[in-house]
């Protein structure tokens, strides 16, 4: 009882001192008195009184911003020293209430929300943790360090992916421009001009920009894997592969390069895929994994690939990659691989033939006539190639895709020929008329 009475008496004395300093608008004195009150409550381990005093001091009439900021910052240091989870959550909630709507403690509020979300996640309440994190829009915080902002948004994206909210995860991920990871961090930082906001240093536990780049692309791989967007997954792995720390150690870059090769083969044929495929083939590191170099060369070479022999050769590698933790090769990957080989073979056939029977195409693709027609039709619909099928006679006519300039030039040429013919016809008619008139004269 003696200790409790002593504490209350000291707190009351400091409260009077704080009031005098506050009314005199003495910033340093008010700050000192407020932080001393909190320190006393903490040393006495009276957590209930600490929460009460934080709320009490923040609600005082004409309370100075600097005093509130110092109180919140001081109380945040006590969070990790609380005896149990309930006390910790209570203290975080108190500080959140105090910092709500106050722009001068917005960074502290964001950090408190992150701590509370972590506690909720540890308790298995992922949906609640994700909702808490989404309440804070850190991209509007001018004084927060760039790396801390990115780390916060990535945490929001991760929690959305954990709760299978892929739409919100995509919206949040768009707040980060991938170019920010390529910024040169070694450049001298510009000194802020007078009147500009000072940018705070990021806490020690925040990863570096290159570590954040890897986290960002790993999260994007999780997002793209949901819809089997193989080309985007491949581009994400390519970005990870280009990180200097990854390229330095073969233990890190070999698995990533293997994944790049698999997803390039799985991606539908288009100009971007073709460009990436050729760029990867030129990579000197690919010679370290000759099987994958051979696989990419087969896809690039305009020759028919026998599916059975290819599958027998790469089946073990494919299954091994699929069973790897974070392998990203879904259940549909095996079917998609076969589909890509069929599409490649149809493109090869269209390069060498202008007319061919469906029966011959089916034989080259090792498929039935119905399946060959189905895959061919799908490629025509997706505009991967131009072809017409004469079903009664069973003949396929392939055409070369023309660009707009060629079409315009041919149209202009045809129009010119037509006008020439019209002119010649007019001349002949006029000639016949003249001859006829001459014959009629006596």
GROMACS .gro file of C-alpha atoms in nm:
model
  442
    1UNK     CA    1   0.000   0.000   0.000
    2UNK     CA    2   0.292   0.229   0.085
    3UNK     CA    3   0.450   0.183  -0.259
    4UNK     CA    4   0.113   0.237  -0.432
    5UNK     CA    5   0.047   0.558  -0.236
    6UNK     CA    6   0.398   0.681  -0.307
    7UNK     CA    7   0.351   0.620  -0.680
    8UNK     CA    8   0.019   0.806  -0.688
    9UNK     CA    9   0.168   1.101  -0.497
   10UNK     CA   10   0.463   1.123  -0.738
   11UNK     CA   11   0.231   1.097  -1.040
   12UNK     CA   12   0.006   1.374  -0.900
   13UNK     CA   13   0.308   1.599  -0.843
   14UNK     CA   14   0.428   1.539  -1.199
   15UNK     CA   15   0.076   1.599  -1.336
   16UNK     CA   16   0.071   1.944  -1.170
   17UNK     CA   17   0.415   2.015  -1.309
   18UNK     CA   18   0.299   1.901  -1.656
   19UNK     CA   19  -0.006   2.131  -1.633
   20UNK     CA   20   0.207   2.436  -1.548
   21UNK     CA   21   0.449   2.364  -1.830
   22UNK     CA   22   0.165   2.298  -2.078
   23UNK     CA   23  -0.016   2.621  -1.996
   24UNK     CA   24   0.316   2.806  -2.027
   25UNK     CA   25   0.362   2.630  -2.365
   26UNK     CA   26   0.700   2.499  -2.253
   27UNK     CA   27   0.759   2.210  -2.498
   28UNK     CA   28   1.066   2.059  -2.333
   29UNK     CA   29   0.917   2.077  -1.983
   30UNK     CA   30   0.579   1.927  -2.084
   31UNK     CA   31   0.753   1.648  -2.274
   32UNK     CA   32   0.982   1.570  -1.978
   33UNK     CA   33   0.697   1.561  -1.725
   34UNK     CA   34   0.475   1.340  -1.947
   35UNK     CA   35   0.752   1.087  -2.021
   36UNK     CA   36   0.854   1.073  -1.654
   37UNK     CA   37   0.497   0.981  -1.556
   38UNK     CA   38   0.499   0.693  -1.806
   39UNK     CA   39   0.845   0.582  -1.690
   40UNK     CA   40   0.727   0.569  -1.326
   41UNK     CA   41   0.421   0.357  -1.418
   42UNK     CA   42   0.642   0.123  -1.623
   43UNK     CA   43   0.902   0.080  -1.345
   44UNK     CA   44   0.622   0.003  -1.100
   45UNK     CA   45   0.482  -0.250  -1.359
   46UNK     CA   46   0.139  -0.091  -1.313
   47UNK     CA   47   0.013  -0.148  -1.669
   48UNK     CA   48  -0.343  -0.039  -1.594
   49UNK     CA   49  -0.225   0.297  -1.458
   50UNK     CA   50   0.010   0.334  -1.757
   51UNK     CA   51  -0.282   0.296  -2.002
   52UNK     CA   52  -0.495   0.540  -1.798
   53UNK     CA   53  -0.218   0.802  -1.786
   54UNK     CA   54  -0.150   0.778  -2.161
   55UNK     CA   55  -0.520   0.844  -2.236
   56UNK     CA   56  -0.545   1.110  -1.963
   57UNK     CA   57  -0.239   1.308  -2.076
   58UNK     CA   58  -0.333   1.294  -2.447
   59UNK     CA   59  -0.682   1.437  -2.374
   60UNK     CA   60  -0.559   1.736  -2.172
   61UNK     CA   61  -0.680   2.073  -2.303
   62UNK     CA   62  -0.424   2.234  -2.533
   63UNK     CA   63  -0.191   1.935  -2.513
   64UNK     CA   64   0.122   1.993  -2.718
   65UNK     CA   65   0.187   1.777  -3.027
   66UNK     CA   66   0.550   1.716  -2.930
   67UNK     CA   67   0.442   1.584  -2.587
   68UNK     CA   68   0.191   1.337  -2.741
   69UNK     CA   69   0.455   1.223  -2.992
   70UNK     CA   70   0.715   1.165  -2.718
   71UNK     CA   71   0.462   0.976  -2.504
   72UNK     CA   72   0.363   0.743  -2.789
   73UNK     CA   73   0.728   0.680  -2.885
   74UNK     CA   74   0.824   0.610  -2.520
   75UNK     CA   75   0.526   0.379  -2.457
   76UNK     CA   76   0.610   0.182  -2.777
   77UNK     CA   77   0.940   0.079  -2.616
   78UNK     CA   78   0.746  -0.091  -2.333
   79UNK     CA   79   0.536  -0.314  -2.566
   80UNK     CA   80   0.794  -0.594  -2.591
   81UNK     CA   81   0.844  -0.592  -2.211
   82UNK     CA   82   0.479  -0.661  -2.122
   83UNK     CA   83   0.421  -0.974  -1.909
   84UNK     CA   84   0.153  -1.134  -2.131
   85UNK     CA   85  -0.033  -1.105  -2.463
   86UNK     CA   86  -0.348  -0.949  -2.308
   87UNK     CA   87  -0.148  -0.665  -2.153
   88UNK     CA   88   0.044  -0.614  -2.478
   89UNK     CA   89  -0.275  -0.596  -2.687
   90UNK     CA   90  -0.433  -0.356  -2.435
   91UNK     CA   91  -0.131  -0.122  -2.449
   92UNK     CA   92  -0.122  -0.131  -2.832
   93UNK     CA   93  -0.496  -0.053  -2.849
   94UNK     CA   94  -0.452   0.239  -2.606
   95UNK     CA   95  -0.170   0.384  -2.816
   96UNK     CA   96  -0.375   0.329  -3.134
   97UNK     CA   97  -0.664   0.527  -2.982
   98UNK     CA   98  -0.428   0.811  -2.887
   99UNK     CA   99  -0.262   0.825  -3.232
  100UNK     CA  100  -0.588   0.791  -3.433
  101UNK     CA  101  -0.639   1.087  -3.667
  102UNK     CA  102  -0.315   1.261  -3.562
  103UNK     CA  103  -0.087   1.314  -3.862
  104UNK     CA  104   0.222   1.378  -3.645
  105UNK     CA  105   0.210   1.022  -3.505
  106UNK     CA  106   0.092   0.843  -3.824
  107UNK     CA  107   0.418   0.645  -3.858
  108UNK     CA  108   0.392   0.524  -3.498
  109UNK     CA  109   0.029   0.424  -3.563
  110UNK     CA  110   0.134   0.220  -3.870
  111UNK     CA  111   0.402   0.039  -3.665
  112UNK     CA  112   0.154  -0.031  -3.385
  113UNK     CA  113  -0.100  -0.171  -3.635
  114UNK     CA  114   0.172  -0.399  -3.777
  115UNK     CA  115   0.254  -0.530  -3.426
  116UNK     CA  116  -0.115  -0.593  -3.351
  117UNK     CA  117  -0.165  -0.769  -3.687
  118UNK     CA  118   0.135  -0.994  -3.610
  119UNK     CA  119  -0.022  -1.094  -3.277
  120UNK     CA  120  -0.355  -1.169  -3.451
  121UNK     CA  121  -0.177  -1.376  -3.717
  122UNK     CA  122   0.011  -1.577  -3.450
  123UNK     CA  123  -0.329  -1.653  -3.293
  124UNK     CA  124  -0.450  -1.785  -3.632
  125UNK     CA  125  -0.683  -1.489  -3.702
  126UNK     CA  126  -0.548  -1.413  -4.051
  127UNK     CA  127  -0.865  -1.238  -4.177
  128UNK     CA  128  -0.864  -0.998  -3.878
  129UNK     CA  129  -0.491  -0.932  -3.926
  130UNK     CA  130  -0.543  -0.855  -4.297
  131UNK     CA  131  -0.835  -0.618  -4.218
  132UNK     CA  132  -0.624  -0.435  -3.959
  133UNK     CA  133  -0.334  -0.386  -4.200
  134UNK     CA  134  -0.561  -0.260  -4.481
  135UNK     CA  135  -0.688   0.025  -4.262
  136UNK     CA  136  -0.349   0.199  -4.294
  137UNK     CA  137  -0.257   0.369  -4.624
  138UNK     CA  138   0.121   0.407  -4.579
  139UNK     CA  139   0.174   0.527  -4.938
  140UNK     CA  140   0.042   0.870  -4.824
  141UNK     CA  141   0.295   0.901  -4.538
  142UNK     CA  142   0.555   1.154  -4.649
  143UNK     CA  143   0.789   1.114  -4.350
  144UNK     CA  144   0.812   0.733  -4.363
  145UNK     CA  145   1.125   0.575  -4.514
  146UNK     CA  146   1.079   0.422  -4.862
  147UNK     CA  147   1.191   0.073  -4.754
  148UNK     CA  148   0.952   0.075  -4.456
  149UNK     CA  149   0.661   0.176  -4.682
  150UNK     CA  150   0.739  -0.106  -4.926
  151UNK     CA  151   0.778  -0.360  -4.643
  152UNK     CA  152   0.440  -0.254  -4.499
  153UNK     CA  153   0.258  -0.285  -4.835
  154UNK     CA  154   0.422  -0.625  -4.896
  155UNK     CA  155   0.294  -0.741  -4.557
  156UNK     CA  156  -0.057  -0.630  -4.662
  157UNK     CA  157  -0.023  -0.827  -4.990
  158UNK     CA  158   0.105  -1.138  -4.805
  159UNK     CA  159  -0.189  -1.139  -4.560
  160UNK     CA  160  -0.437  -1.099  -4.850
  161UNK     CA  161  -0.278  -1.396  -5.028
  162UNK     CA  162  -0.291  -1.599  -4.705
  163UNK     CA  163  -0.666  -1.537  -4.681
  164UNK     CA  164  -0.709  -1.618  -5.057
  165UNK     CA  165  -0.821  -1.260  -5.135
  166UNK     CA  166  -0.646  -1.240  -5.473
  167UNK     CA  167  -0.834  -0.935  -5.605
  168UNK     CA  168  -0.731  -0.715  -5.310
  169UNK     CA  169  -0.378  -0.857  -5.321
  170UNK     CA  170  -0.347  -0.740  -5.684
  171UNK     CA  171  -0.483  -0.392  -5.600
  172UNK     CA  172  -0.234  -0.354  -5.313
  173UNK     CA  173   0.060  -0.486  -5.518
  174UNK     CA  174  -0.001  -0.214  -5.781
  175UNK     CA  175   0.089   0.047  -5.519
  176UNK     CA  176   0.452  -0.062  -5.566
  177UNK     CA  177   0.626   0.035  -5.889
  178UNK     CA  178   0.884  -0.241  -5.968
  179UNK     CA  179   1.124   0.030  -6.095
  180UNK     CA  180   1.172   0.145  -5.736
  181UNK     CA  181   1.385  -0.167  -5.670
  182UNK     CA  182   1.632  -0.067  -5.942
  183UNK     CA  183   1.701   0.273  -5.786
  184UNK     CA  184   2.066   0.334  -5.697
  185UNK     CA  185   2.080   0.336  -5.317
  186UNK     CA  186   2.447   0.443  -5.317
  187UNK     CA  187   2.366   0.789  -5.449
  188UNK     CA  188   2.402   1.071  -5.198
  189UNK     CA  189   2.073   1.158  -5.040
  190UNK     CA  190   1.959   1.513  -5.102
  191UNK     CA  191   1.936   1.728  -4.793
  192UNK     CA  192   1.577   1.840  -4.736
  193UNK     CA  193   1.510   2.208  -4.795
  194UNK     CA  194   1.373   2.429  -4.523
  195UNK     CA  195   1.002   2.361  -4.468
  196UNK     CA  196   1.016   2.009  -4.618
  197UNK     CA  197   0.926   1.700  -4.415
  198UNK     CA  198   1.219   1.510  -4.269
  199UNK     CA  199   1.213   1.145  -4.379
  200UNK     CA  200   1.268   0.913  -4.085
  201UNK     CA  201   1.528   0.637  -4.093
  202UNK     CA  202   1.381   0.289  -4.134
  203UNK     CA  203   1.395   0.063  -3.824
  204UNK     CA  204   1.678  -0.194  -3.809
  205UNK     CA  205   1.442  -0.491  -3.869
  206UNK     CA  206   1.328  -0.359  -4.211
  207UNK     CA  207   1.496  -0.550  -4.501
  208UNK     CA  208   1.714  -0.374  -4.761
  209UNK     CA  209   1.575  -0.270  -5.101
  210UNK     CA  210   1.717  -0.580  -5.278
  211UNK     CA  211   1.576  -0.813  -5.009
  212UNK     CA  212   1.238  -0.642  -5.052
  213UNK     CA  213   1.267  -0.693  -5.430
  214UNK     CA  214   1.297  -1.067  -5.377
  215UNK     CA  215   1.002  -1.072  -5.130
  216UNK     CA  216   0.790  -0.869  -5.377
  217UNK     CA  217   0.852  -1.105  -5.670
  218UNK     CA  218   0.799  -1.416  -5.451
  219UNK     CA  219   0.458  -1.277  -5.352
  220UNK     CA  220   0.379  -1.196  -5.718
  221UNK     CA  221   0.468  -1.557  -5.810
  222UNK     CA  222   0.212  -1.674  -5.552
  223UNK     CA  223  -0.047  -1.441  -5.705
  224UNK     CA  224   0.022  -1.539  -6.068
  225UNK     CA  225   0.028  -1.911  -5.978
  226UNK     CA  226  -0.339  -1.881  -5.877
  227UNK     CA  227  -0.438  -1.816  -6.242
  228UNK     CA  228  -0.152  -2.016  -6.401
  229UNK     CA  229  -0.007  -1.702  -6.566
  230UNK     CA  230   0.314  -1.878  -6.669
  231UNK     CA  231   0.477  -1.589  -6.858
  232UNK     CA  232   0.430  -1.349  -6.563
  233UNK     CA  233   0.566  -1.614  -6.323
  234UNK     CA  234   0.867  -1.654  -6.555
  235UNK     CA  235   0.926  -1.276  -6.560
  236UNK     CA  236   0.910  -1.268  -6.179
  237UNK     CA  237   1.171  -1.545  -6.153
  238UNK     CA  238   1.383  -1.356  -6.410
  239UNK     CA  239   1.374  -1.048  -6.186
  240UNK     CA  240   1.485  -1.261  -5.886
  241UNK     CA  241   1.758  -1.417  -6.102
  242UNK     CA  242   1.893  -1.068  -6.187
  243UNK     CA  243   1.946  -0.977  -5.817
  244UNK     CA  244   2.328  -0.956  -5.766
  245UNK     CA  245   2.327  -1.165  -5.444
  246UNK     CA  246   2.143  -1.448  -5.628
  247UNK     CA  247   2.372  -1.440  -5.934
  248UNK     CA  248   2.684  -1.468  -5.716
  249UNK     CA  249   2.602  -1.811  -5.570
  250UNK     CA  250   2.528  -2.114  -5.794
  251UNK     CA  251   2.323  -2.275  -5.512
  252UNK     CA  252   2.075  -1.988  -5.550
  253UNK     CA  253   2.070  -1.916  -5.924
  254UNK     CA  254   2.059  -2.276  -6.057
  255UNK     CA  255   1.710  -2.355  -5.906
  256UNK     CA  256   1.580  -2.014  -6.024
  257UNK     CA  257   1.715  -2.064  -6.378
  258UNK     CA  258   1.556  -2.411  -6.392
  259UNK     CA  259   1.220  -2.254  -6.301
  260UNK     CA  260   1.266  -1.985  -6.568
  261UNK     CA  261   1.319  -2.260  -6.829
  262UNK     CA  262   1.011  -2.456  -6.720
  263UNK     CA  263   0.781  -2.155  -6.721
  264UNK     CA  264   0.913  -2.035  -7.058
  265UNK     CA  265   0.816  -2.370  -7.209
  266UNK     CA  266   0.477  -2.363  -7.032
  267UNK     CA  267   0.396  -2.005  -7.144
  268UNK     CA  268   0.177  -1.963  -7.456
  269UNK     CA  269   0.364  -1.857  -7.771
  270UNK     CA  270   0.370  -1.478  -7.819
  271UNK     CA  271   0.632  -1.207  -7.897
  272UNK     CA  272   0.719  -1.151  -7.527
  273UNK     CA  273   0.767  -1.525  -7.466
  274UNK     CA  274   0.978  -1.556  -7.782
  275UNK     CA  275   1.198  -1.261  -7.678
  276UNK     CA  276   1.252  -1.402  -7.326
  277UNK     CA  277   1.324  -1.747  -7.471
  278UNK     CA  278   1.600  -1.616  -7.698
  279UNK     CA  279   1.746  -1.397  -7.421
  280UNK     CA  280   1.760  -1.696  -7.183
  281UNK     CA  281   1.928  -1.914  -7.448
  282UNK     CA  282   2.207  -1.655  -7.475
  283UNK     CA  283   2.273  -1.676  -7.098
  284UNK     CA  284   2.615  -1.835  -7.037
  285UNK     CA  285   2.497  -1.988  -6.708
  286UNK     CA  286   2.256  -2.213  -6.903
  287UNK     CA  287   2.550  -2.434  -7.000
  288UNK     CA  288   2.563  -2.544  -6.634
  289UNK     CA  289   2.226  -2.718  -6.683
  290UNK     CA  290   2.263  -2.877  -7.033
  291UNK     CA  291   1.930  -3.067  -7.021
  292UNK     CA  292   1.738  -2.742  -6.991
  293UNK     CA  293   1.945  -2.578  -7.264
  294UNK     CA  294   1.850  -2.869  -7.490
  295UNK     CA  295   1.482  -2.828  -7.395
  296UNK     CA  296   1.480  -2.458  -7.486
  297UNK     CA  297   1.666  -2.528  -7.813
  298UNK     CA  298   1.401  -2.784  -7.908
  299UNK     CA  299   1.126  -2.528  -7.849
  300UNK     CA  300   1.308  -2.259  -8.050
  301UNK     CA  301   1.398  -2.489  -8.343
  302UNK     CA  302   1.121  -2.510  -8.604
  303UNK     CA  303   1.097  -2.889  -8.600
  304UNK     CA  304   0.823  -3.123  -8.481
  305UNK     CA  305   0.881  -3.241  -8.122
  306UNK     CA  306   0.780  -3.598  -8.038
  307UNK     CA  307   0.580  -3.564  -7.713
  308UNK     CA  308   0.643  -3.919  -7.586
  309UNK     CA  309   1.023  -3.901  -7.620
  310UNK     CA  310   1.032  -3.552  -7.464
  311UNK     CA  311   0.812  -3.657  -7.170
  312UNK     CA  312   1.018  -3.971  -7.105
  313UNK     CA  313   1.336  -3.760  -7.096
  314UNK     CA  314   1.209  -3.480  -6.871
  315UNK     CA  315   0.940  -3.655  -6.665
  316UNK     CA  316   1.165  -3.707  -6.359
  317UNK     CA  317   1.288  -3.345  -6.369
  318UNK     CA  318   0.930  -3.221  -6.403
  319UNK     CA  319   0.802  -3.431  -6.109
  320UNK     CA  320   1.102  -3.323  -5.899
  321UNK     CA  321   1.029  -2.956  -5.972
  322UNK     CA  322   0.660  -3.007  -5.897
  323UNK     CA  323   0.728  -3.165  -5.556
  324UNK     CA  324   0.972  -2.888  -5.451
  325UNK     CA  325   0.841  -2.657  -5.180
  326UNK     CA  326   0.741  -2.332  -5.352
  327UNK     CA  327   0.789  -2.501  -5.687
  328UNK     CA  328   0.488  -2.312  -5.832
  329UNK     CA  329   0.420  -2.592  -6.086
  330UNK     CA  330   0.050  -2.661  -6.028
  331UNK     CA  331  -0.153  -2.974  -6.100
  332UNK     CA  332  -0.247  -2.837  -6.441
  333UNK     CA  333   0.119  -2.788  -6.546
  334UNK     CA  334   0.155  -3.140  -6.696
  335UNK     CA  335  -0.149  -3.092  -6.923
  336UNK     CA  336  -0.033  -2.741  -7.018
  337UNK     CA  337   0.313  -2.871  -7.111
  338UNK     CA  338   0.158  -3.122  -7.355
  339UNK     CA  339  -0.067  -2.847  -7.496
  340UNK     CA  340   0.233  -2.616  -7.556
  341UNK     CA  341   0.418  -2.893  -7.745
  342UNK     CA  342   0.108  -2.954  -7.962
  343UNK     CA  343   0.081  -2.577  -8.032
  344UNK     CA  344   0.452  -2.565  -8.119
  345UNK     CA  345   0.409  -2.856  -8.362
  346UNK     CA  346   0.107  -2.693  -8.531
  347UNK     CA  347   0.310  -2.371  -8.579
  348UNK     CA  348   0.593  -2.578  -8.731
  349UNK     CA  349   0.348  -2.747  -8.974
  350UNK     CA  350   0.201  -2.405  -9.072
  351UNK     CA  351   0.554  -2.282  -9.158
  352UNK     CA  352   0.628  -2.571  -9.396
  353UNK     CA  353   0.283  -2.633  -9.554
  354UNK     CA  354   0.034  -2.404  -9.725
  355UNK     CA  355  -0.213  -2.695  -9.777
  356UNK     CA  356  -0.223  -3.022  -9.584
  357UNK     CA  357  -0.480  -3.288  -9.499
  358UNK     CA  358  -0.617  -3.316  -9.144
  359UNK     CA  359  -0.518  -3.681  -9.145
  360UNK     CA  360  -0.152  -3.592  -9.208
  361UNK     CA  361  -0.157  -3.321  -8.935
  362UNK     CA  362  -0.302  -3.573  -8.687
  363UNK     CA  363  -0.025  -3.821  -8.777
  364UNK     CA  364   0.248  -3.557  -8.729
  365UNK     CA  365   0.101  -3.448  -8.393
  366UNK     CA  366   0.042  -3.808  -8.274
  367UNK     CA  367  -0.325  -3.721  -8.213
  368UNK     CA  368  -0.665  -3.829  -8.341
  369UNK     CA  369  -0.822  -3.624  -8.624
  370UNK     CA  370  -1.084  -3.478  -8.382
  371UNK     CA  371  -0.817  -3.365  -8.132
  372UNK     CA  372  -0.598  -3.218  -8.406
  373UNK     CA  373  -0.895  -3.021  -8.544
  374UNK     CA  374  -0.987  -2.901  -8.192
  375UNK     CA  375  -0.635  -2.770  -8.114
  376UNK     CA  376  -0.606  -2.612  -8.460
  377UNK     CA  377  -0.941  -2.435  -8.418
  378UNK     CA  378  -0.840  -2.304  -8.072
  379UNK     CA  379  -0.519  -2.157  -8.216
  380UNK     CA  380  -0.711  -1.989  -8.500
  381UNK     CA  381  -0.958  -1.839  -8.247
  382UNK     CA  382  -0.670  -1.711  -8.029
  383UNK     CA  383  -0.513  -1.559  -8.348
  384UNK     CA  384  -0.191  -1.755  -8.301
  385UNK     CA  385  -0.211  -1.847  -8.672
  386UNK     CA  386  -0.434  -1.799  -8.978
  387UNK     CA  387  -0.591  -2.113  -9.127
  388UNK     CA  388  -0.910  -2.240  -9.295
  389UNK     CA  389  -1.042  -2.594  -9.268
  390UNK     CA  390  -1.233  -2.754  -9.556
  391UNK     CA  391  -1.411  -3.021  -9.351
  392UNK     CA  392  -1.580  -3.220  -9.634
  393UNK     CA  393  -1.249  -3.271  -9.817
  394UNK     CA  394  -1.046  -3.269  -9.490
  395UNK     CA  395  -0.793  -3.011  -9.612
  396UNK     CA  396  -0.636  -2.730  -9.405
  397UNK     CA  397  -0.512  -2.414  -9.582
  398UNK     CA  398  -0.257  -2.208  -9.391
  399UNK     CA  399  -0.205  -1.840  -9.468
  400UNK     CA  400   0.076  -1.606  -9.369
  401UNK     CA  401  -0.036  -1.327  -9.139
  402UNK     CA  402  -0.007  -0.990  -9.313
  403UNK     CA  403   0.054  -0.664  -9.134
  404UNK     CA  404  -0.154  -0.351  -9.201
  405UNK     CA  405   0.102  -0.197  -9.442
  406UNK     CA  406   0.103  -0.505  -9.666
  407UNK     CA  407  -0.278  -0.514  -9.675
  408UNK     CA  408  -0.294  -0.142  -9.765
  409UNK     CA  409  -0.029  -0.179 -10.037
  410UNK     CA  410  -0.206  -0.477 -10.197
  411UNK     CA  411  -0.539  -0.290 -10.183
  412UNK     CA  412  -0.383   0.017 -10.349
  413UNK     CA  413  -0.225  -0.208 -10.617
  414UNK     CA  414  -0.558  -0.379 -10.691
  415UNK     CA  415  -0.736  -0.043 -10.713
  416UNK     CA  416  -0.477   0.084 -10.960
  417UNK     CA  417  -0.526  -0.226 -11.182
  418UNK     CA  418  -0.904  -0.177 -11.170
  419UNK     CA  419  -0.877   0.188 -11.278
  420UNK     CA  420  -0.643   0.088 -11.565
  421UNK     CA  421  -0.898  -0.167 -11.687
  422UNK     CA  422  -1.180   0.090 -11.666
  423UNK     CA  423  -0.971   0.341 -11.865
  424UNK     CA  424  -0.887   0.079 -12.134
  425UNK     CA  425  -1.255  -0.023 -12.159
  426UNK     CA  426  -1.361   0.341 -12.204
  427UNK     CA  427  -1.097   0.388 -12.474
  428UNK     CA  428  -1.215   0.073 -12.661
  429UNK     CA  429  -1.581   0.178 -12.641
  430UNK     CA  430  -1.496   0.528 -12.769
  431UNK     CA  431  -1.293   0.372 -13.056
  432UNK     CA  432  -1.581   0.137 -13.154
  433UNK     CA  433  -1.825   0.430 -13.152
  434UNK     CA  434  -1.603   0.636 -13.381
  435UNK     CA  435  -1.561   0.342 -13.627
  436UNK     CA  436  -1.936   0.278 -13.628
  437UNK     CA  437  -2.013   0.646 -13.700
  438UNK     CA  438  -1.762   0.652 -13.987
  439UNK     CA  439  -1.923   0.341 -14.145
  440UNK     CA  440  -2.270   0.505 -14.141
  441UNK     CA  441  -2.158   0.813 -14.341
  442UNK     CA  442  -2.245   0.801 -14.725
   0.00000   0.00000   0.00000
